[in-house]
Short mmCIF file of C-alpha atoms in Angstrom, two decimals:
data_model
loop_
_atom_site.label_atom_id
_atom_site.label_comp_id
_atom_site.label_asym_id
_atom_site.label_seq_id
_atom_site.Cartn_x
_atom_site.Cartn_y
_atom_site.Cartn_z
CA MET D 1 10.23 32.97 -36.56
CA ASP D 2 10.89 34.50 -33.15
CA GLN D 3 11.60 32.11 -30.27
CA PRO D 4 9.39 32.41 -27.16
CA SER D 5 11.01 34.27 -24.31
CA GLY D 6 12.63 32.26 -21.52
CA ARG D 7 15.25 29.52 -21.36
CA SER D 8 15.53 27.06 -24.21
CA PHE D 9 15.97 23.29 -24.01
CA MET D 10 19.38 23.59 -25.69
CA GLN D 11 20.53 26.34 -23.35
CA VAL D 12 19.70 24.27 -20.27
CA LEU D 13 21.19 21.14 -21.85
CA CYS D 14 24.53 22.83 -22.46
CA GLU D 15 24.62 24.28 -18.96
CA LYS D 16 23.71 21.11 -17.08
CA TYR D 17 25.77 18.59 -19.02
CA SER D 18 28.95 20.59 -19.46
CA PRO D 19 32.05 18.82 -18.07
CA GLU D 20 32.09 21.21 -15.11
CA ASN D 21 28.61 20.13 -13.97
CA PHE D 22 28.40 16.60 -15.35
CA PRO D 23 31.79 14.81 -15.43
CA TYR D 24 32.52 11.71 -17.49
CA ARG D 25 30.87 8.67 -15.90
CA ARG D 26 29.98 5.08 -16.72
CA GLY D 27 27.11 2.79 -15.75
CA PRO D 28 23.58 1.78 -16.81
CA GLY D 29 21.82 4.66 -18.50
CA MET D 30 24.88 6.87 -18.24
CA GLY D 31 26.79 5.96 -21.39
CA VAL D 32 28.69 9.02 -22.58
CA HIS D 33 28.06 10.07 -26.16
CA VAL D 34 30.23 12.69 -27.90
CA PRO D 35 29.21 13.08 -31.55
CA ALA D 36 31.32 14.74 -34.23
CA THR D 37 31.41 18.53 -34.12
CA PRO D 38 29.23 20.48 -36.58
CA GLN D 39 30.28 23.89 -37.69
CA GLY D 40 29.33 26.68 -35.31
CA SER D 41 29.05 24.42 -32.20
CA PRO D 42 32.14 25.04 -30.07
CA MET D 43 30.45 23.32 -27.10
CA LYS D 44 29.80 20.15 -29.04
CA ASP D 45 32.93 18.17 -28.22
CA ARG D 46 32.84 19.24 -24.61
CA LEU D 47 29.42 17.82 -23.61
CA ASN D 48 29.05 14.46 -21.85
CA LEU D 49 25.48 13.38 -22.57
CA PRO D 50 23.88 10.27 -21.02
CA SER D 51 20.99 8.45 -22.68
CA VAL D 52 18.72 9.51 -19.80
CA LEU D 53 18.32 13.32 -19.62
CA VAL D 54 16.82 14.90 -16.50
CA LEU D 55 15.97 18.57 -17.07
CA ASN D 56 13.15 19.10 -14.59
CA SER D 57 12.49 22.47 -12.89
CA CYS D 58 14.84 24.37 -15.20
CA GLY D 59 12.46 27.10 -16.44
CA ILE D 60 12.41 25.76 -20.01
CA THR D 61 9.90 27.54 -22.25
CA CYS D 62 11.04 26.59 -25.77
CA ALA D 63 13.12 24.14 -27.80
CA GLY D 64 16.02 26.19 -29.12
CA ASP D 65 18.05 25.24 -32.19
CA GLU D 66 16.57 22.05 -33.66
CA ASN D 67 19.76 21.12 -35.52
CA GLU D 68 21.65 21.24 -32.24
CA ILE D 69 19.01 19.04 -30.55
CA ALA D 70 19.23 16.50 -33.38
CA ALA D 71 23.04 16.41 -33.20
CA PHE D 72 23.22 16.06 -29.43
CA CYS D 73 20.23 13.80 -28.67
CA ALA D 74 20.27 11.09 -31.34
CA HIS D 75 21.04 8.46 -28.68
CA VAL D 76 18.71 9.72 -25.91
CA SER D 77 15.98 7.26 -24.81
CA GLU D 78 14.50 8.95 -21.73
CA LEU D 79 13.70 12.63 -21.20
CA ASP D 80 12.34 14.29 -18.05
CA LEU D 81 11.01 17.80 -18.71
CA SER D 82 8.67 17.95 -15.71
CA ASP D 83 7.94 21.16 -13.81
CA ASN D 84 9.12 23.54 -16.53
CA LYS D 85 7.25 26.36 -18.27
CA LEU D 86 6.43 24.70 -21.57
CA GLU D 87 2.99 25.88 -22.65
CA ASP D 88 3.13 25.35 -26.41
CA TRP D 89 2.88 21.84 -27.87
CA HIS D 90 4.73 23.06 -30.96
CA GLU D 91 7.84 23.68 -28.83
CA VAL D 92 7.54 20.23 -27.26
CA SER D 93 7.20 18.75 -30.74
CA LYS D 94 10.40 20.50 -31.89
CA ILE D 95 12.29 18.82 -29.05
CA VAL D 96 10.78 15.35 -29.36
CA SER D 97 10.94 15.17 -33.16
CA ASN D 98 14.72 15.52 -32.93
CA VAL D 99 15.14 12.72 -30.37
CA PRO D 100 14.50 9.71 -32.66
CA HIS D 101 15.04 6.95 -30.06
CA LEU D 102 12.91 8.52 -27.31
CA GLU D 103 10.82 5.94 -25.40
CA PHE D 104 10.06 7.74 -22.10
CA LEU D 105 8.82 11.34 -21.86
CA ASN D 106 7.78 13.18 -18.70
CA LEU D 107 5.89 16.46 -19.25
CA SER D 108 4.30 16.69 -15.79
CA SER D 109 3.50 20.10 -14.30
CA ASN D 110 3.91 22.06 -17.52
CA PRO D 111 1.06 24.47 -18.42
CA LEU D 112 0.26 22.65 -21.68
CA SER D 113 -3.49 23.09 -21.32
CA LEU D 114 -2.94 26.61 -22.68
CA SER D 115 -2.45 25.30 -26.23
CA VAL D 116 -4.08 22.77 -28.57
CA LEU D 117 -2.15 19.67 -29.61
CA GLU D 118 -2.49 19.20 -33.38
CA ARG D 119 -2.14 15.74 -34.88
CA ARG D 120 0.93 16.71 -36.93
CA CYS D 121 2.67 17.75 -33.70
CA ALA D 122 1.55 14.61 -31.89
CA GLY D 123 3.05 12.55 -34.70
CA SER D 124 6.52 13.45 -33.44
CA PHE D 125 5.76 11.38 -30.29
CA ALA D 126 5.23 8.21 -32.34
CA GLY D 127 8.04 6.17 -30.74
CA VAL D 128 7.21 7.01 -27.11
CA ARG D 129 6.20 4.00 -24.99
CA LYS D 130 5.82 5.71 -21.61
CA LEU D 131 4.22 9.16 -21.34
CA VAL D 132 3.73 11.14 -18.13
CA LEU D 133 1.24 14.03 -18.17
CA ASN D 134 0.59 14.38 -14.43
CA ASN D 135 -0.67 17.79 -13.32
CA SER D 136 -0.54 19.10 -16.88
CA LYS D 137 -4.34 19.59 -16.99
CA ALA D 138 -4.25 17.92 -20.39
CA SER D 139 -7.76 17.77 -21.84
CA TRP D 140 -9.29 14.48 -23.03
CA GLU D 141 -9.15 15.91 -26.54
CA THR D 142 -5.37 16.18 -26.17
CA VAL D 143 -5.19 12.64 -24.78
CA HIS D 144 -7.21 11.32 -27.74
CA THR D 145 -4.88 13.03 -30.21
CA ILE D 146 -1.87 11.46 -28.50
CA LEU D 147 -3.45 8.00 -28.49
CA GLN D 148 -4.10 8.16 -32.23
CA GLU D 149 -0.47 9.03 -32.98
CA LEU D 150 1.35 6.76 -30.49
CA PRO D 151 0.84 3.19 -31.77
CA ASP D 152 3.30 1.67 -29.27
CA LEU D 153 2.24 3.53 -26.10
CA GLU D 154 2.34 1.11 -23.14
CA GLU D 155 2.16 3.31 -20.04
CA LEU D 156 0.20 6.54 -19.56
CA PHE D 157 0.16 8.75 -16.45
CA LEU D 158 -2.77 11.19 -16.08
CA CYS D 159 -2.74 12.00 -12.34
CA LEU D 160 -3.76 15.30 -10.73
CA ASN D 161 -5.55 16.58 -13.83
CA ASP D 162 -8.89 17.44 -12.16
CA TYR D 163 -10.84 14.95 -14.26
CA GLU D 164 -14.46 14.46 -13.16
CA THR D 165 -15.46 12.59 -16.31
CA VAL D 166 -13.80 10.45 -18.96
CA SER D 167 -14.31 11.16 -22.65
CA CYS D 168 -14.12 8.10 -24.86
CA SER D 169 -11.62 8.14 -27.72
CA PRO D 170 -12.96 7.49 -31.23
CA VAL D 171 -10.41 4.67 -31.53
CA CYS D 172 -9.20 2.04 -29.06
CA CYS D 173 -5.60 2.01 -27.87
CA GLN D 174 -4.70 -1.68 -28.05
CA SER D 175 -1.10 -1.21 -26.90
CA LEU D 176 -1.69 0.42 -23.48
CA LYS D 177 -0.88 -1.88 -20.53
CA LEU D 178 -0.69 0.53 -17.57
CA LEU D 179 -2.90 3.53 -16.78
CA HIS D 180 -2.03 5.67 -13.74
CA ILE D 181 -4.95 8.07 -13.18
CA THR D 182 -4.84 8.75 -9.43
CA ASP D 183 -5.81 11.92 -7.54
CA ASN D 184 -8.59 13.02 -9.85
CA ASN D 185 -12.31 13.15 -9.02
CA LEU D 186 -13.74 10.12 -10.83
CA GLN D 187 -16.54 9.11 -8.46
CA ASP D 188 -18.96 7.40 -10.85
CA TRP D 189 -18.37 3.93 -12.27
CA THR D 190 -19.92 4.99 -15.59
CA GLU D 191 -16.72 7.03 -16.13
CA ILE D 192 -14.35 4.20 -15.16
CA ARG D 193 -15.99 1.73 -17.54
CA LYS D 194 -15.02 4.03 -20.44
CA LEU D 195 -11.37 3.28 -19.64
CA GLY D 196 -12.05 -0.39 -20.33
CA ILE D 197 -13.58 0.51 -23.68
CA MET D 198 -10.60 2.72 -24.65
CA PHE D 199 -7.88 0.38 -23.34
CA PRO D 200 -8.97 -3.26 -23.88
CA SER D 201 -5.46 -4.64 -23.25
CA LEU D 202 -5.07 -2.87 -19.90
CA ASP D 203 -3.03 -4.93 -17.42
CA THR D 204 -2.71 -2.43 -14.54
CA LEU D 205 -5.23 0.23 -13.52
CA ILE D 206 -4.23 2.61 -10.71
CA LEU D 207 -7.28 4.55 -9.48
CA ALA D 208 -6.17 5.58 -5.97
CA ASN D 209 -7.57 8.77 -4.44
CA ASN D 210 -10.55 9.08 -6.77
CA ASN D 211 -13.38 8.50 -4.29
CA LEU D 212 -15.10 5.96 -6.51
CA THR D 213 -18.27 5.13 -4.54
CA THR D 214 -19.45 1.86 -6.08
CA ILE D 215 -18.94 -0.60 -8.97
CA GLU D 216 -22.22 -0.51 -10.84
CA GLU D 217 -21.77 -3.22 -13.44
CA SER D 218 -22.88 -6.79 -14.00
CA GLU D 219 -20.33 -9.58 -13.65
CA ASP D 220 -20.46 -10.48 -17.35
CA SER D 221 -20.02 -6.87 -18.38
CA LEU D 222 -17.01 -6.40 -16.09
CA ALA D 223 -15.31 -9.41 -17.63
CA ARG D 224 -15.86 -7.98 -21.13
CA LEU D 225 -14.71 -4.46 -20.19
CA PHE D 226 -11.43 -5.49 -18.54
CA PRO D 227 -10.56 -8.94 -19.95
CA ASN D 228 -6.81 -8.59 -19.32
CA LEU D 229 -6.74 -6.64 -16.06
CA ARG D 230 -4.20 -8.22 -13.71
CA SER D 231 -3.77 -5.48 -11.08
CA ILE D 232 -6.07 -2.77 -9.72
CA ASN D 233 -5.32 -0.09 -7.10
CA LEU D 234 -8.37 1.34 -5.29
CA HIS D 235 -6.56 2.92 -2.32
CA LYS D 236 -8.63 5.64 -0.65
CA SER D 237 -11.60 5.13 -2.91
CA GLY D 238 -15.14 5.54 -1.55
CA LEU D 239 -16.14 1.86 -1.69
CA HIS D 240 -18.43 1.08 1.25
CA CYS D 241 -20.04 -2.33 0.70
CA TRP D 242 -18.79 -5.91 0.39
CA GLU D 243 -20.74 -6.43 -2.84
CA ASP D 244 -18.26 -4.10 -4.57
CA ILE D 245 -15.36 -6.21 -3.34
CA ASP D 246 -17.07 -9.38 -4.59
CA LYS D 247 -17.40 -7.81 -8.05
CA LEU D 248 -13.62 -7.68 -8.36
CA ASN D 249 -13.80 -11.45 -8.85
CA SER D 250 -15.44 -10.76 -12.22
CA PHE D 251 -12.13 -9.63 -13.75
CA PRO D 252 -10.94 -12.95 -15.23
CA LYS D 253 -7.18 -12.34 -14.86
CA LEU D 254 -7.08 -10.26 -11.67
CA GLU D 255 -4.37 -11.36 -9.24
CA GLU D 256 -3.27 -8.17 -7.42
CA VAL D 257 -5.50 -5.74 -5.48
CA LYS D 258 -4.76 -2.68 -3.34
CA LEU D 259 -7.57 -1.56 -1.03
CA LEU D 260 -6.24 0.55 1.84
CA GLY D 261 -8.16 3.45 3.34
CA ILE D 262 -11.66 2.67 2.08
CA PRO D 263 -14.79 3.42 4.20
CA LEU D 264 -15.92 -0.23 4.12
CA LEU D 265 -12.94 -1.40 6.19
CA GLN D 266 -12.75 1.35 8.80
CA SER D 267 -14.70 -0.55 11.48
CA TYR D 268 -12.59 -3.72 11.22
CA THR D 269 -9.30 -4.56 12.91
CA THR D 270 -6.15 -4.86 10.80
CA GLU D 271 -6.32 -8.66 11.02
CA GLU D 272 -10.00 -8.78 10.08
CA ARG D 273 -9.48 -6.51 7.08
CA ARG D 274 -6.78 -8.62 5.52
CA LYS D 275 -8.33 -12.02 6.25
CA LEU D 276 -11.84 -11.07 5.12
CA LEU D 277 -10.48 -9.57 1.89
CA ILE D 278 -8.30 -12.61 1.11
CA ALA D 279 -11.20 -14.96 1.74
CA ARG D 280 -13.53 -13.00 -0.55
CA LEU D 281 -10.96 -12.75 -3.37
CA PRO D 282 -9.96 -16.36 -4.13
CA SER D 283 -7.82 -15.58 -7.20
CA ILE D 284 -5.54 -12.87 -5.87
CA ILE D 285 -1.93 -13.68 -5.07
CA LYS D 286 -0.95 -10.23 -3.77
CA LEU D 287 -2.96 -7.92 -1.47
CA ASN D 288 -1.83 -4.38 -0.61
CA GLY D 289 1.66 -5.17 -1.83
CA SER D 290 2.12 -8.39 0.20
CA ILE D 291 2.20 -11.91 -1.24
CA VAL D 292 -0.71 -14.16 -0.22
CA GLY D 293 0.71 -17.62 0.40
CA ASP D 294 -1.21 -20.90 0.53
CA GLY D 295 -1.00 -21.03 4.32
CA GLU D 296 -2.31 -17.49 4.76
CA ARG D 297 -5.14 -18.17 2.32
CA GLU D 298 -6.29 -21.25 4.21
CA ASP D 299 -6.09 -19.43 7.56
CA SER D 300 -8.09 -16.53 6.11
CA GLU D 301 -10.77 -18.75 4.63
CA ARG D 302 -11.19 -20.67 7.88
CA PHE D 303 -11.33 -17.35 9.74
CA PHE D 304 -14.04 -16.22 7.29
CA ILE D 305 -16.20 -19.27 8.07
CA ARG D 306 -15.93 -18.75 11.82
CA TYR D 307 -16.51 -15.00 11.45
CA TYR D 308 -19.87 -15.50 9.76
CA MET D 309 -21.06 -18.72 11.44
CA GLU D 310 -23.22 -16.85 13.99
CA PHE D 311 -24.73 -14.38 11.49
CA PRO D 312 -28.39 -14.67 10.48
CA GLU D 313 -28.81 -16.67 7.27
CA GLU D 314 -29.93 -13.63 5.28
CA GLU D 315 -26.70 -11.78 6.18
CA VAL D 316 -24.30 -14.61 5.32
CA PRO D 317 -22.42 -13.94 2.03
CA PHE D 318 -22.43 -16.49 -0.78
CA ARG D 319 -18.69 -16.97 -0.32
CA TYR D 320 -19.42 -18.51 3.11
CA HIS D 321 -21.32 -21.39 1.52
CA GLU D 322 -18.53 -21.93 -1.03
CA LEU D 323 -16.01 -22.25 1.79
CA ILE D 324 -18.26 -24.57 3.79
CA THR D 325 -18.24 -26.85 0.75
CA LYS D 326 -14.43 -26.65 0.73
CA TYR D 327 -13.69 -27.09 4.45
CA GLY D 328 -16.92 -28.33 5.99
CA LYS D 329 -18.49 -26.79 9.08
CA LEU D 330 -15.85 -25.75 11.59
CA GLU D 331 -16.03 -25.70 15.36
CA PRO D 332 -15.69 -22.28 17.02
CA LEU D 333 -12.20 -21.65 18.35
CA ALA D 334 -11.90 -22.11 22.11
CA VAL D 335 -11.70 -18.82 23.96
CA VAL D 336 -8.51 -18.88 26.00
CA ASP D 337 -7.90 -16.10 28.49
CA LEU D 338 -4.17 -15.43 28.33
CA ARG D 339 -4.22 -12.58 30.79
CA PRO D 340 -2.08 -13.19 33.91
CA GLN D 341 -3.98 -14.28 37.06
CA SER D 342 -4.67 -11.36 39.39
CA SER D 343 -5.42 -13.42 42.53
CA VAL D 344 -5.13 -16.98 43.85
CA LYS D 345 -6.50 -19.07 46.71
CA VAL D 346 -3.82 -20.41 49.04
CA GLU D 347 -3.63 -22.21 52.37
CA VAL D 348 -2.04 -20.15 55.15
CA HIS D 349 -0.45 -22.38 57.82
CA PHE D 350 0.42 -20.97 61.25
CA GLN D 351 1.17 -23.29 64.15
CA ASP D 352 -1.72 -25.80 64.11
CA LYS D 353 -4.11 -23.52 62.23
CA VAL D 354 -4.89 -23.63 58.50
CA GLU D 355 -6.91 -20.94 56.80
CA GLU D 356 -7.82 -20.67 53.11
CA MET D 357 -7.33 -17.15 51.80
CA SER D 358 -7.56 -15.26 48.50
CA ILE D 359 -4.51 -13.07 47.96
CA ARG D 360 -3.70 -10.52 45.25
CA LEU D 361 -0.64 -11.31 43.19
CA ASP D 362 0.18 -7.69 42.42
CA GLN D 363 1.12 -6.97 46.03
CA THR D 364 4.58 -7.31 47.60
CA VAL D 365 5.75 -9.60 50.38
CA ALA D 366 5.64 -6.63 52.80
CA GLU D 367 2.02 -5.91 51.84
CA LEU D 368 1.09 -9.58 52.35
CA LYS D 369 2.59 -9.50 55.84
CA LYS D 370 0.40 -6.52 56.72
CA HIS D 371 -2.60 -8.44 55.42
CA LEU D 372 -1.71 -11.45 57.61
CA LYS D 373 -1.15 -9.49 60.84
CA THR D 374 -4.69 -9.93 62.09
CA VAL D 375 -4.79 -13.58 61.05
CA VAL D 376 -1.67 -14.77 62.87
CA GLN D 377 -1.45 -12.05 65.54
CA LEU D 378 2.18 -11.25 64.78
CA SER D 379 3.83 -7.95 63.90
CA THR D 380 5.30 -7.71 60.42
CA SER D 381 8.82 -7.39 61.84
CA ASN D 382 8.34 -10.60 63.80
CA MET D 383 6.96 -12.62 60.90
CA LEU D 384 8.72 -15.05 58.56
CA LEU D 385 6.93 -16.31 55.42
CA PHE D 386 7.65 -19.47 53.47
CA TYR D 387 6.07 -20.40 50.15
CA LEU D 388 5.49 -24.04 49.17
CA ASP D 389 4.75 -24.84 45.54
CA GLN D 390 2.60 -27.99 45.61
CA GLU D 391 4.64 -29.46 42.71
CA ALA D 392 8.10 -28.26 43.81
CA PRO D 393 10.52 -31.01 44.92
CA PHE D 394 12.75 -28.79 47.06
CA GLY D 395 10.50 -27.81 49.97
CA PRO D 396 9.41 -24.34 51.15
CA GLU D 397 11.12 -21.17 49.86
CA GLU D 398 11.58 -18.29 52.30
CA MET D 399 9.93 -15.06 51.10
CA LYS D 400 12.72 -12.90 52.45
CA TYR D 401 12.60 -9.86 50.10
CA SER D 402 9.98 -7.39 51.30
CA SER D 403 9.71 -5.53 47.97
CA ARG D 404 9.36 -8.63 45.78
CA ALA D 405 5.98 -8.98 44.04
CA LEU D 406 4.02 -12.15 44.78
CA HIS D 407 3.39 -12.94 41.08
CA SER D 408 7.14 -13.44 40.61
CA TYR D 409 6.95 -16.60 42.76
CA GLY D 410 4.53 -18.22 40.30
CA ILE D 411 1.96 -18.83 43.05
CA ARG D 412 -1.06 -20.87 41.91
CA ASP D 413 -4.35 -21.94 43.41
CA GLY D 414 -3.83 -24.58 46.13
CA ASP D 415 -0.25 -23.60 47.02
CA LYS D 416 0.68 -23.07 50.67
CA ILE D 417 2.19 -20.21 52.67
CA TYR D 418 3.70 -20.97 56.07
CA VAL D 419 3.98 -18.28 58.77
CA GLU D 420 6.52 -18.62 61.55
CA PRO D 421 7.53 -16.22 64.33
CA ARG D 422 11.02 -14.83 64.02
CA MET D 423 13.33 -16.38 66.68
CA LYS D 424 14.71 -13.80 69.11
#
C-alpha cells in the first residue's frame, strides 16, 4: 500500500535523534536506549532514544516502517506529535500500536477531523493515560470512540475545538480524573452537566474561557453529577450573580476554585473580591492558586459580616446569617483617617503679642515668613522664626532653612512659633 506523501514519523525520528543532533545524555526521562540491530537498519545502533520523544512541528504526515517503529520505540512512554500534518487516524494508529508502553500522547493541532476514527484503530491507544487533542477539531463521535477503547484514561485535553455543545457518550468513563476543555464556546449549563454524566470520577474540571453564563441546577443534582470534583476552573466565564458562586458549595468534595475575570466581580476591589469569595465558599482551601489559611478565612468572614451589615434584610445573603451565628454581631470598624494633616493651628508669639493662626504645612519656612510679614510688621530678611513643640524637652528650634517644608518639623495643633527681629 502506498504511503501518504510527506515526512514519515521514522524519517523525522532518525533525523532528530541521530548522535549529531541528540548526543548521549543521562537524567530523568532521558535514559538512552540502543536496541540490537535488525537487518537492513544501518542507523539502528547509532540512535540515542530517550523515553520521552518530542517531535512537534516536524511536518509528519504518516508513520513510516512499522517494524522500525516497533524496534526503536519499545521503551518510549511519552510522545509529542503536536502541530504536525497527520490527518489520517490509521497513520496515528500505526505509530501508537508499535509503542507498547505509551502513556502520554499529544496530537494537538493535527487536522484529524478530516478522517473517521474506527474502533479497531482506537484500540491501539488502549494503554494511554493522558491524551491531548487540543485544536484538533476532534468530533464528539471521535471522543466517544476513544473513551470506549481507553480503559485507563485519566487526563483528557479538548481545548480550542470549537465545541458549542457536548454529546453524551453511550458509556461512562470511570477512569477519567482531569478534563481540560478551555477556550471552547460552552455557554449553557445543560452542556456542562453532561460532562458529569460521562465522567463520574472527575476530580478536576478546567472550563476557563467558555463564557458559561449561569449554573442552572439544584443543589442535590449538582452533588450527584459531580460527586468527586475537587477542583474547578471558571476563569473568564460569564458568571454574573452571587447565587452561582453559592452553588459551588453543592459539590461535596470541592476544595479549589479559580474565578478570575468574571463579570460578577468587575465592580469590586481586589480585596473585596477575594474576601467575599472566601467567605461564601467555606470548604475551599485554595482560591485562584493561593492557599487560604485559617487566619485569612476568619478575616474574610468577619469582613463579610461588616460588608453586609448595612444592607436591607431582603438583600442580605443566607451566608451572612450563618456567620452571625459563628461570630455574633460585630461592631463596625472605626474609620481612621490616615492622611497627613494639611494644616494646623499654632500660637504666633511676637514681643508681648500672641495670635492664634492656621498655617498650611505644605509651605516652606520662606513662605511662612511672607505670610507673617503683615502680622509682625517685619521684613522677611529681618525675621527669625523659632518653633516650640509643646512636648519637646529641649526648648525652641530655630527655623533657619528657608526651603524646608513645615510638615518636616512635625508641627501639631497647639504648638508655638516665636518671631524675633534679627539683631543688626
